[in-house]
Amino acid sequence: MSSSTQENRPLLNAPEPGNDAEVGRSTDSQTVEDHPKPEETSEDGNRGLTASFHHIDDAHQQTTNCETLIHLIKGNIGTGILAMPDGVKNSGLYTGTVMLPFISLICIHCMHMLVGCAHELKERLGVSGMDYAEVGYNAFSTGPAPLRPFATTARRVLNSFLTLTQLGFCCVYVVFIAANVKQVLAPFSLLSNVFLGLGLAITFHYLLKDIPSSYDRSEFKSWKQLPLFLGTSIYAFEGIGVVLPLERKMTNPRDFRGFNGVLNTGMVLVTCGYIAVGFFGYLKYGDAVHGSITLNLPPSDNLAQMVKVLMALAIYLTYSLMLYVPAEIMWPHLAPRFHSTKAKCLGEYAFRAFLVLLTFVLAAAIPNIGLFISLVGAVASSTLAIIFPPIIELVTFWPRISRWGIAKCVVIFTFGVICFLTGSYASIQAVIEYFQHSDDPQPRFVC
């Protein structure tokens, strides 16, 4: 990573790697005419069933490498980092510390897989940019002939899980950098970053105070609770939906990939933060740790109370950004039911209000935030972050993909399915047991 004194030069430089070793460039003359063209953008700017924001002129929304790095880190660090001590509690101190980098490596590689497929499909179809759901649609529509009829289904499934994930996150900052949204909400996003940074810094002040011996903590908890850790970890690392929009808006997209590119740099920093909070949070509070580490801070300490206020403000200021994606995905299906402009406007306001109320109801239904995070991570995050990328890569590069590439995709897919099944079962079972044996639920999530 190198710096430059020139204002218009990228701050993070990394050459874009070629295709992965397991995927070679096609030697046959594959032309755009061989494949169906991507669907045209409709008049209102929505592309079919996909929430696309790249129809806005890219010249007015380019970001520097440092800006992209900040957005990437913020897109991955939210409520998940506050739940990491609870996740480590379910795995054991050293088991969780060792497994977190492993899960991070898989999630980061899946992000690279998705970006690589997007590049291949953009060259194949001659389009300027795609989001996650469009990559899935175009991979199937230009892939093996037997799979092409499933292109629309693939896009619908991806959009459904994107919507489910965003609604489940409720407090996770995931934003597609569109000029109209950025201009209005960027100051609030920056303010939330400041609040979040201050809150984490003060939290570490308490975590590093009077640390007990690691001998007092479990090295490995149990196989029964391990899936809960997997769900929490994958939830925390689920920033895959933001990588394509971030790369597309960069001044120099070539710096996004590569060994020391923006993606790897940002995700390594995120991983270090997760490990630190998870390790020291569980080391400090042990099995008494809550679903959010802020709930363990001294209730009588004014500084600790300020942390909770800062975190609550940080999430509150970015809540509208979190709901932006599901609203943009689902509203185009409802808009045709309203005929006049005024009716459409009122209908959209009512729909967005309904989404807000829905998230409140879901949060109230499962007051234990640790179990809720684990459930969302197992059901939605594992699907988007681990299961879909290898499927898309296989379909995109078939039949040119090597045997090593096929084996790699199968292994990652299998791991994702295991996380989905075991995590979902363990989380649902834990939620049922929580309501059966708890007359006085834990404090509700406040940040």
Coordinates of C-alpha atoms in Angstrom, one line a residue:
M1 CA 0.0 0.0 0.0
S2 CA 1.6 3.2 -1.1
S3 CA 0.8 6.9 -0.7
S4 CA 1.1 9.8 -3.1
T5 CA 1.3 13.5 -2.8
Q6 CA -0.7 14.1 -5.9
E7 CA -4.3 14.8 -5.1
N8 CA -5.8 12.9 -7.9
R9 CA -3.7 9.7 -7.4
P10 CA -5.2 6.7 -5.6
L11 CA -4.0 6.4 -2.0
L12 CA -4.1 2.6 -2.1
N13 CA -2.5 1.1 -5.1
A14 CA -2.7 -2.5 -6.1
P15 CA -2.7 -4.0 -9.6
E16 CA -5.9 -5.9 -10.5
P17 CA -5.1 -9.6 -10.6
G18 CA -5.9 -11.7 -13.5
N19 CA -8.5 -14.4 -13.3
D20 CA -7.9 -16.9 -10.5
A21 CA -5.6 -19.8 -11.3
E22 CA -8.5 -22.1 -11.4
V23 CA -10.4 -20.1 -14.0
G24 CA -8.8 -19.4 -17.3
R25 CA -9.8 -16.9 -20.0
S26 CA -11.9 -18.4 -22.8
T27 CA -9.9 -19.3 -25.9
D28 CA -13.0 -19.6 -28.2
S29 CA -14.5 -16.6 -29.9
Q30 CA -17.3 -15.8 -27.4
T31 CA -19.1 -12.7 -28.6
V32 CA -21.8 -10.6 -27.0
E33 CA -24.3 -11.8 -29.7
D34 CA -23.9 -15.4 -28.3
H35 CA -25.8 -14.4 -25.2
P36 CA -29.0 -12.6 -24.4
K37 CA -28.6 -8.9 -23.7
P38 CA -29.3 -7.6 -20.2
E39 CA -32.7 -6.1 -19.7
E40 CA -33.1 -2.5 -20.4
T41 CA -33.7 0.0 -17.6
S42 CA -37.3 1.0 -17.2
E43 CA -38.4 4.6 -17.3
D44 CA -38.4 5.0 -13.5
G45 CA -34.9 3.8 -13.2
N46 CA -35.6 0.4 -11.8
R47 CA -34.2 -2.6 -13.6
G48 CA -36.8 -5.3 -13.5
L49 CA -36.8 -6.9 -10.1
T50 CA -33.4 -5.6 -9.1
A51 CA -32.6 -2.5 -7.1
S52 CA -30.0 -0.9 -9.3
F53 CA -28.4 2.4 -8.7
H54 CA -25.7 2.4 -11.3
H55 CA -27.9 4.0 -13.9
I56 CA -26.9 7.3 -12.3
D57 CA -24.1 9.0 -14.1
D58 CA -20.9 7.6 -12.6
A59 CA -19.0 10.8 -13.3
H60 CA -20.9 12.5 -10.5
Q61 CA -20.3 9.9 -7.8
Q62 CA -16.8 8.6 -8.0
T63 CA -15.0 8.0 -4.7
T64 CA -11.3 7.9 -3.8
N65 CA -9.6 4.7 -2.5
C66 CA -9.7 6.0 1.1
E67 CA -13.4 7.0 0.9
T68 CA -14.1 3.5 -0.5
L69 CA -12.1 1.9 2.3
I70 CA -14.1 3.9 4.9
H71 CA -17.4 2.8 3.4
L72 CA -16.2 -0.8 3.2
I73 CA -15.2 -0.9 6.9
K74 CA -18.4 0.9 7.9
G75 CA -20.5 -1.5 5.7
N76 CA -19.0 -4.4 7.7
I77 CA -18.8 -3.0 11.2
G78 CA -22.1 -2.4 12.9
T79 CA -24.0 -4.3 15.5
G80 CA -22.1 -7.5 14.5
I81 CA -18.9 -6.4 16.2
L82 CA -20.8 -5.7 19.5
A83 CA -22.2 -9.2 19.4
M84 CA -18.8 -10.9 18.9
P85 CA -18.1 -11.6 22.6
D86 CA -21.5 -13.4 22.8
G87 CA -20.4 -15.4 19.7
V88 CA -17.1 -16.3 21.3
K89 CA -19.0 -17.3 24.4
N90 CA -20.8 -20.0 22.3
S91 CA -17.5 -21.4 20.9
G92 CA -14.9 -21.0 23.6
L93 CA -12.2 -18.4 24.0
Y94 CA -9.5 -20.0 21.8
T95 CA -11.8 -21.9 19.5
G96 CA -13.6 -18.7 18.5
T97 CA -10.3 -16.7 18.2
V98 CA -8.9 -19.4 15.8
M99 CA -12.1 -19.9 13.8
L100 CA -12.8 -16.1 13.2
P101 CA -9.8 -15.7 10.8
F102 CA -10.9 -18.9 9.0
I103 CA -14.4 -17.7 8.5
S104 CA -13.1 -14.3 7.5
L105 CA -10.9 -15.8 4.8
I106 CA -13.8 -17.7 3.3
C107 CA -16.1 -14.6 3.3
I108 CA -13.3 -12.4 1.8
H109 CA -12.6 -15.0 -0.9
C110 CA -16.4 -15.1 -1.7
M111 CA -16.3 -11.4 -2.2
H112 CA -13.5 -11.7 -4.6
M113 CA -15.4 -14.5 -6.4
L114 CA -18.4 -12.2 -6.8
V115 CA -16.3 -9.3 -8.1
G116 CA -14.5 -11.6 -10.5
C117 CA -17.7 -12.9 -11.9
A118 CA -19.0 -9.3 -12.3
H119 CA -15.9 -8.4 -14.3
E120 CA -16.3 -11.4 -16.6
L121 CA -20.0 -10.8 -17.2
K122 CA -19.4 -7.0 -17.9
E123 CA -16.9 -7.9 -20.6
R124 CA -19.1 -10.6 -22.0
L125 CA -22.2 -8.4 -22.2
G126 CA -20.6 -5.0 -22.7
V127 CA -22.4 -3.3 -19.7
S128 CA -20.9 -0.8 -17.3
G129 CA -21.9 -2.3 -14.0
M130 CA -24.0 -4.7 -12.1
D131 CA -25.3 -5.3 -8.6
Y132 CA -25.4 -8.6 -6.8
A133 CA -28.8 -9.8 -8.1
E134 CA -27.9 -8.7 -11.7
V135 CA -24.7 -10.7 -11.5
G136 CA -26.7 -13.8 -10.6
Y137 CA -29.2 -13.1 -13.3
N138 CA -26.6 -12.5 -16.1
A139 CA -24.6 -15.5 -14.9
F140 CA -27.5 -17.8 -15.4
S141 CA -28.8 -16.1 -18.6
T142 CA -25.4 -16.5 -20.3
G143 CA -24.4 -19.7 -18.7
P144 CA -25.1 -23.3 -19.7
A145 CA -28.2 -23.6 -21.8
P146 CA -30.1 -25.9 -19.3
L147 CA -29.7 -23.2 -16.6
R148 CA -30.8 -20.2 -18.6
P149 CA -34.5 -20.5 -17.9
F150 CA -33.7 -20.1 -14.2
A151 CA -32.1 -16.6 -14.6
T152 CA -35.1 -14.7 -13.5
T153 CA -35.6 -17.1 -10.6
A154 CA -32.0 -16.6 -9.5
R155 CA -32.5 -12.8 -9.5
R156 CA -35.7 -13.1 -7.5
V157 CA -34.1 -15.4 -4.9
L158 CA -31.1 -13.1 -4.5
N159 CA -33.3 -10.0 -4.1
S160 CA -35.4 -11.9 -1.6
F161 CA -32.4 -12.8 0.5
L162 CA -31.0 -9.3 0.2
T163 CA -34.3 -7.9 1.5
L164 CA -34.5 -10.5 4.3
T165 CA -30.9 -9.7 5.3
Q166 CA -31.4 -6.0 5.4
L167 CA -34.7 -6.2 7.3
G168 CA -33.0 -8.7 9.7
F169 CA -30.0 -6.5 10.2
C170 CA -32.1 -3.5 11.2
C171 CA -29.0 -1.7 12.5
V172 CA -26.3 -2.6 10.0
Y173 CA -25.0 0.2 7.8
V174 CA -25.1 -1.1 4.2
V175 CA -25.4 1.6 1.6
F176 CA -25.3 1.7 -2.2
I177 CA -23.4 4.9 -2.9
A178 CA -25.9 6.6 -5.2
A179 CA -25.4 10.4 -5.7
N180 CA -28.9 11.4 -4.6
V181 CA -28.7 9.4 -1.3
K182 CA -25.1 10.3 -0.6
Q183 CA -25.7 14.1 -1.0
V184 CA -28.6 14.1 1.5
L185 CA -27.4 11.6 4.1
A186 CA -23.6 11.7 3.9
P187 CA -23.2 14.2 6.8
F188 CA -25.4 11.9 9.1
S189 CA -23.3 8.9 8.0
L190 CA -20.1 10.7 8.9
L191 CA -21.6 11.7 12.2
S192 CA -22.6 8.1 12.9
N193 CA -19.0 6.9 12.1
V194 CA -17.7 9.4 14.7
F195 CA -20.2 8.1 17.3
L196 CA -19.4 4.5 16.5
G197 CA -15.7 5.1 16.7
L198 CA -15.9 6.9 20.1
G199 CA -18.2 4.2 21.4
L200 CA -15.9 1.4 20.5
A201 CA -12.9 3.2 21.9
I202 CA -14.6 3.8 25.3
T203 CA -15.8 0.2 25.3
F204 CA -12.2 -1.0 25.0
H205 CA -11.3 1.1 27.9
Y206 CA -13.6 -1.0 30.0
L207 CA -12.7 -4.3 28.4
L208 CA -9.0 -3.8 29.1
K209 CA -9.5 -2.9 32.7
D210 CA -8.8 -5.6 35.3
I211 CA -8.7 -8.4 32.8
P212 CA -9.1 -11.9 34.4
S213 CA -6.9 -14.8 33.6
S214 CA -7.7 -16.8 30.4
Y215 CA -7.7 -20.0 32.6
D216 CA -11.1 -18.8 33.9
R217 CA -12.7 -19.1 30.5
S218 CA -13.7 -22.1 28.4
E219 CA -11.3 -22.9 25.6
F220 CA -14.1 -24.9 23.8
K221 CA -17.7 -24.7 24.7
S222 CA -19.7 -27.5 23.0
W223 CA -20.6 -28.8 19.6
K224 CA -24.2 -27.9 20.3
Q225 CA -23.4 -24.2 20.8
L226 CA -20.8 -23.9 18.0
P227 CA -23.5 -23.3 15.3
L228 CA -24.6 -20.2 17.2
F229 CA -21.0 -18.9 17.0
L230 CA -21.0 -19.6 13.2
G231 CA -24.3 -17.7 12.8
T232 CA -23.0 -14.7 14.7
S233 CA -19.7 -14.6 12.9
I234 CA -21.2 -14.9 9.4
Y235 CA -23.7 -12.2 10.3
A236 CA -20.8 -9.9 11.3
F237 CA -18.9 -10.6 8.1
E238 CA -21.8 -10.2 5.8
G239 CA -20.8 -7.1 3.8
I240 CA -20.9 -8.9 0.4
G241 CA -23.8 -6.8 -0.8
V242 CA -21.8 -3.6 -0.7
V243 CA -18.7 -4.7 -2.5
L244 CA -19.9 -4.3 -6.1
P245 CA -21.5 -0.8 -5.6
L246 CA -18.3 0.4 -3.8
E247 CA -16.0 -0.9 -6.6
R248 CA -18.2 0.6 -9.3
K249 CA -18.1 4.1 -7.8
M250 CA -14.3 4.2 -7.4
T251 CA -12.2 6.6 -9.3
N252 CA -9.8 3.7 -10.0
P253 CA -11.6 0.4 -9.6
R254 CA -8.4 -1.5 -10.4
D255 CA -7.3 -0.7 -6.8
F256 CA -10.2 -2.5 -5.3
R257 CA -8.8 -6.0 -5.8
G258 CA -5.3 -7.4 -5.4
F259 CA -3.3 -8.6 -2.4
N260 CA -3.0 -5.1 -0.9
G261 CA -6.1 -3.6 -2.5
V262 CA -8.9 -1.8 -0.8
L263 CA -11.0 -5.0 -0.3
N264 CA -8.3 -7.0 1.4
T265 CA -7.0 -4.0 3.4
G266 CA -10.5 -3.1 4.7
M267 CA -11.5 -6.7 5.5
V268 CA -8.2 -7.4 7.4
L269 CA -8.9 -4.4 9.5
V270 CA -12.5 -5.5 10.1
T271 CA -11.3 -9.0 11.0
C272 CA -8.8 -7.6 13.5
G273 CA -11.5 -5.6 15.1
Y274 CA -13.8 -8.6 15.4
I275 CA -11.1 -10.7 17.0
A276 CA -10.1 -8.1 19.5
V277 CA -13.7 -7.3 20.6
G278 CA -14.7 -11.0 20.7
F279 CA -11.6 -12.1 22.6
F280 CA -11.4 -9.4 25.2
G281 CA -15.2 -9.1 25.6
Y282 CA -15.5 -12.7 26.5
L283 CA -12.3 -12.7 28.5
K284 CA -13.6 -9.8 30.6
Y285 CA -17.2 -10.9 31.2
G286 CA -17.2 -14.6 30.5
D287 CA -20.5 -16.4 30.3
A288 CA -22.3 -13.3 31.7
V289 CA -21.7 -11.5 28.4
H290 CA -24.8 -10.2 26.7
G291 CA -25.8 -10.1 23.0
S292 CA -24.4 -6.6 22.8
I293 CA -21.2 -5.9 24.8
T294 CA -22.5 -2.5 25.7
L295 CA -25.1 -4.1 27.9
N296 CA -22.3 -5.4 30.1
L297 CA -20.9 -1.9 30.8
P298 CA -21.4 -0.6 34.4
P299 CA -24.9 0.9 34.6
S300 CA -23.8 3.4 37.3
D301 CA -20.9 4.8 35.3
N302 CA -21.7 8.0 33.4
L303 CA -19.0 7.2 30.7
A304 CA -20.5 3.8 30.1
Q305 CA -23.9 5.3 29.7
M306 CA -22.5 7.7 27.2
V307 CA -21.3 4.8 25.2
K308 CA -24.8 3.4 24.9
V309 CA -26.1 6.8 23.8
L310 CA -23.4 7.2 21.2
M311 CA -24.1 3.7 19.8
A312 CA -27.8 4.3 19.8
L313 CA -27.3 7.6 17.9
A314 CA -24.9 6.0 15.4
I315 CA -27.5 3.3 14.5
Y316 CA -30.4 5.7 14.5
L317 CA -28.6 8.0 12.0
T318 CA -28.0 5.1 9.6
Y319 CA -31.3 3.3 10.0
S320 CA -32.8 5.0 7.0
L321 CA -29.9 3.9 4.9
M322 CA -30.3 0.3 6.0
L323 CA -34.0 0.3 4.9
Y324 CA -33.2 1.9 1.6
V325 CA -32.3 -1.4 -0.2
P326 CA -35.4 -3.5 0.7
A327 CA -37.6 -0.5 -0.1
E328 CA -36.1 0.0 -3.5
I329 CA -36.4 -3.8 -4.2
M330 CA -40.0 -4.2 -3.2
W331 CA -41.7 -0.9 -4.0
P332 CA -41.5 -1.3 -7.8
H333 CA -43.8 -4.3 -7.4
L334 CA -46.4 -2.3 -5.5
A335 CA -46.2 1.0 -7.4
P336 CA -48.3 -0.1 -10.4
R337 CA -51.3 -0.6 -8.0
F338 CA -51.4 3.2 -7.5
H339 CA -52.5 5.3 -10.5
S340 CA -52.1 8.9 -9.6
T341 CA -48.8 10.6 -8.6
K342 CA -50.2 11.6 -5.3
A343 CA -51.4 8.1 -4.5
K344 CA -48.0 6.7 -5.4
C345 CA -46.3 9.2 -3.1
L346 CA -48.6 8.4 -0.2
G347 CA -48.4 4.7 -0.9
E348 CA -44.6 4.8 -0.8
Y349 CA -44.6 6.7 2.5
A350 CA -47.0 4.2 3.9
F351 CA -44.9 1.2 2.7
R352 CA -41.7 2.6 4.1
A353 CA -43.5 3.2 7.5
F354 CA -44.7 -0.4 7.3
L355 CA -41.1 -1.6 6.9
V356 CA -40.0 0.4 9.9
L357 CA -42.9 -1.0 12.0
L358 CA -42.0 -4.5 10.8
T359 CA -38.5 -4.3 12.0
F360 CA -39.7 -3.0 15.4
V361 CA -42.1 -6.0 15.7
L362 CA -39.3 -8.5 14.8
A363 CA -37.0 -6.9 17.3
A364 CA -39.7 -7.1 20.0
A365 CA -40.5 -10.7 19.1
I366 CA -37.0 -11.8 20.0
P367 CA -35.7 -9.5 22.8
N368 CA -32.4 -11.5 23.1
I369 CA -30.3 -9.8 20.4
G370 CA -27.6 -12.4 20.5
L371 CA -30.1 -15.1 19.4
F372 CA -31.6 -12.8 16.8
I373 CA -28.2 -12.0 15.3
S374 CA -27.3 -15.7 15.2
L375 CA -30.6 -16.6 13.5
V376 CA -30.3 -13.9 10.8
G377 CA -26.7 -14.8 10.2
A378 CA -27.4 -18.5 9.8
V379 CA -30.5 -18.0 7.5
A380 CA -29.8 -15.0 5.4
S381 CA -26.1 -14.0 5.8
S382 CA -24.7 -17.5 5.1
T383 CA -26.8 -17.7 1.9
L384 CA -25.6 -14.4 0.5
A385 CA -22.0 -14.5 1.8
I386 CA -21.1 -18.1 1.3
I387 CA -23.6 -20.2 -0.6
F388 CA -24.5 -18.1 -3.6
P389 CA -20.9 -16.9 -4.7
P390 CA -19.6 -20.4 -5.6
I391 CA -22.8 -21.2 -7.5
I392 CA -22.5 -18.0 -9.5
E393 CA -18.8 -18.6 -10.2
L394 CA -19.5 -22.2 -11.4
V395 CA -22.3 -21.0 -13.7
T396 CA -20.3 -18.0 -15.0
F397 CA -17.1 -19.8 -16.0
W398 CA -18.6 -23.2 -17.0
P399 CA -17.2 -25.1 -18.8
R400 CA -13.8 -23.3 -18.7
I401 CA -13.4 -23.7 -14.9
S402 CA -10.7 -26.1 -13.8
R403 CA -11.2 -29.2 -11.6
W404 CA -9.5 -27.3 -8.8
G405 CA -12.0 -24.5 -9.2
I406 CA -14.9 -26.9 -9.2
A407 CA -13.6 -28.6 -6.0
K408 CA -13.1 -25.2 -4.3
C409 CA -16.6 -24.1 -5.1
V410 CA -18.1 -27.4 -3.9
V411 CA -16.2 -27.1 -0.6
I412 CA -17.2 -23.5 0.0
F413 CA -20.8 -24.3 -0.9
T414 CA -20.9 -27.3 1.4
F415 CA -19.5 -25.2 4.3
G416 CA -22.2 -22.6 3.7
V417 CA -25.0 -25.2 3.6
I418 CA -23.7 -26.7 6.9
C419 CA -23.7 -23.3 8.5
F420 CA -27.2 -22.6 7.2
L421 CA -28.7 -25.9 8.4
T422 CA -26.9 -26.2 11.8
G423 CA -27.0 -22.5 12.5
S424 CA -30.7 -22.2 11.7
Y425 CA -31.6 -25.3 13.8
A426 CA -29.5 -24.3 16.8
S427 CA -30.8 -20.7 16.7
I428 CA -34.4 -21.6 16.5
Q429 CA -34.0 -24.2 19.2
A430 CA -32.2 -21.6 21.4
V431 CA -35.0 -19.1 20.8
I432 CA -37.6 -21.7 21.8
E433 CA -35.7 -22.6 25.0
Y434 CA -35.2 -18.9 25.8
F435 CA -38.9 -18.3 25.9
Q436 CA -39.6 -21.5 27.7
H437 CA -37.1 -21.0 30.5
S438 CA -36.9 -17.2 30.8
D439 CA -39.6 -15.3 32.8
D440 CA -37.4 -12.2 32.8
P441 CA -35.8 -11.6 29.4
Q442 CA -32.5 -9.9 29.0
P443 CA -32.5 -6.1 28.5
R444 CA -33.4 -5.2 25.0
F445 CA -30.8 -4.2 22.5
V446 CA -30.1 -0.5 22.9
C447 CA -27.4 0.2 20.3

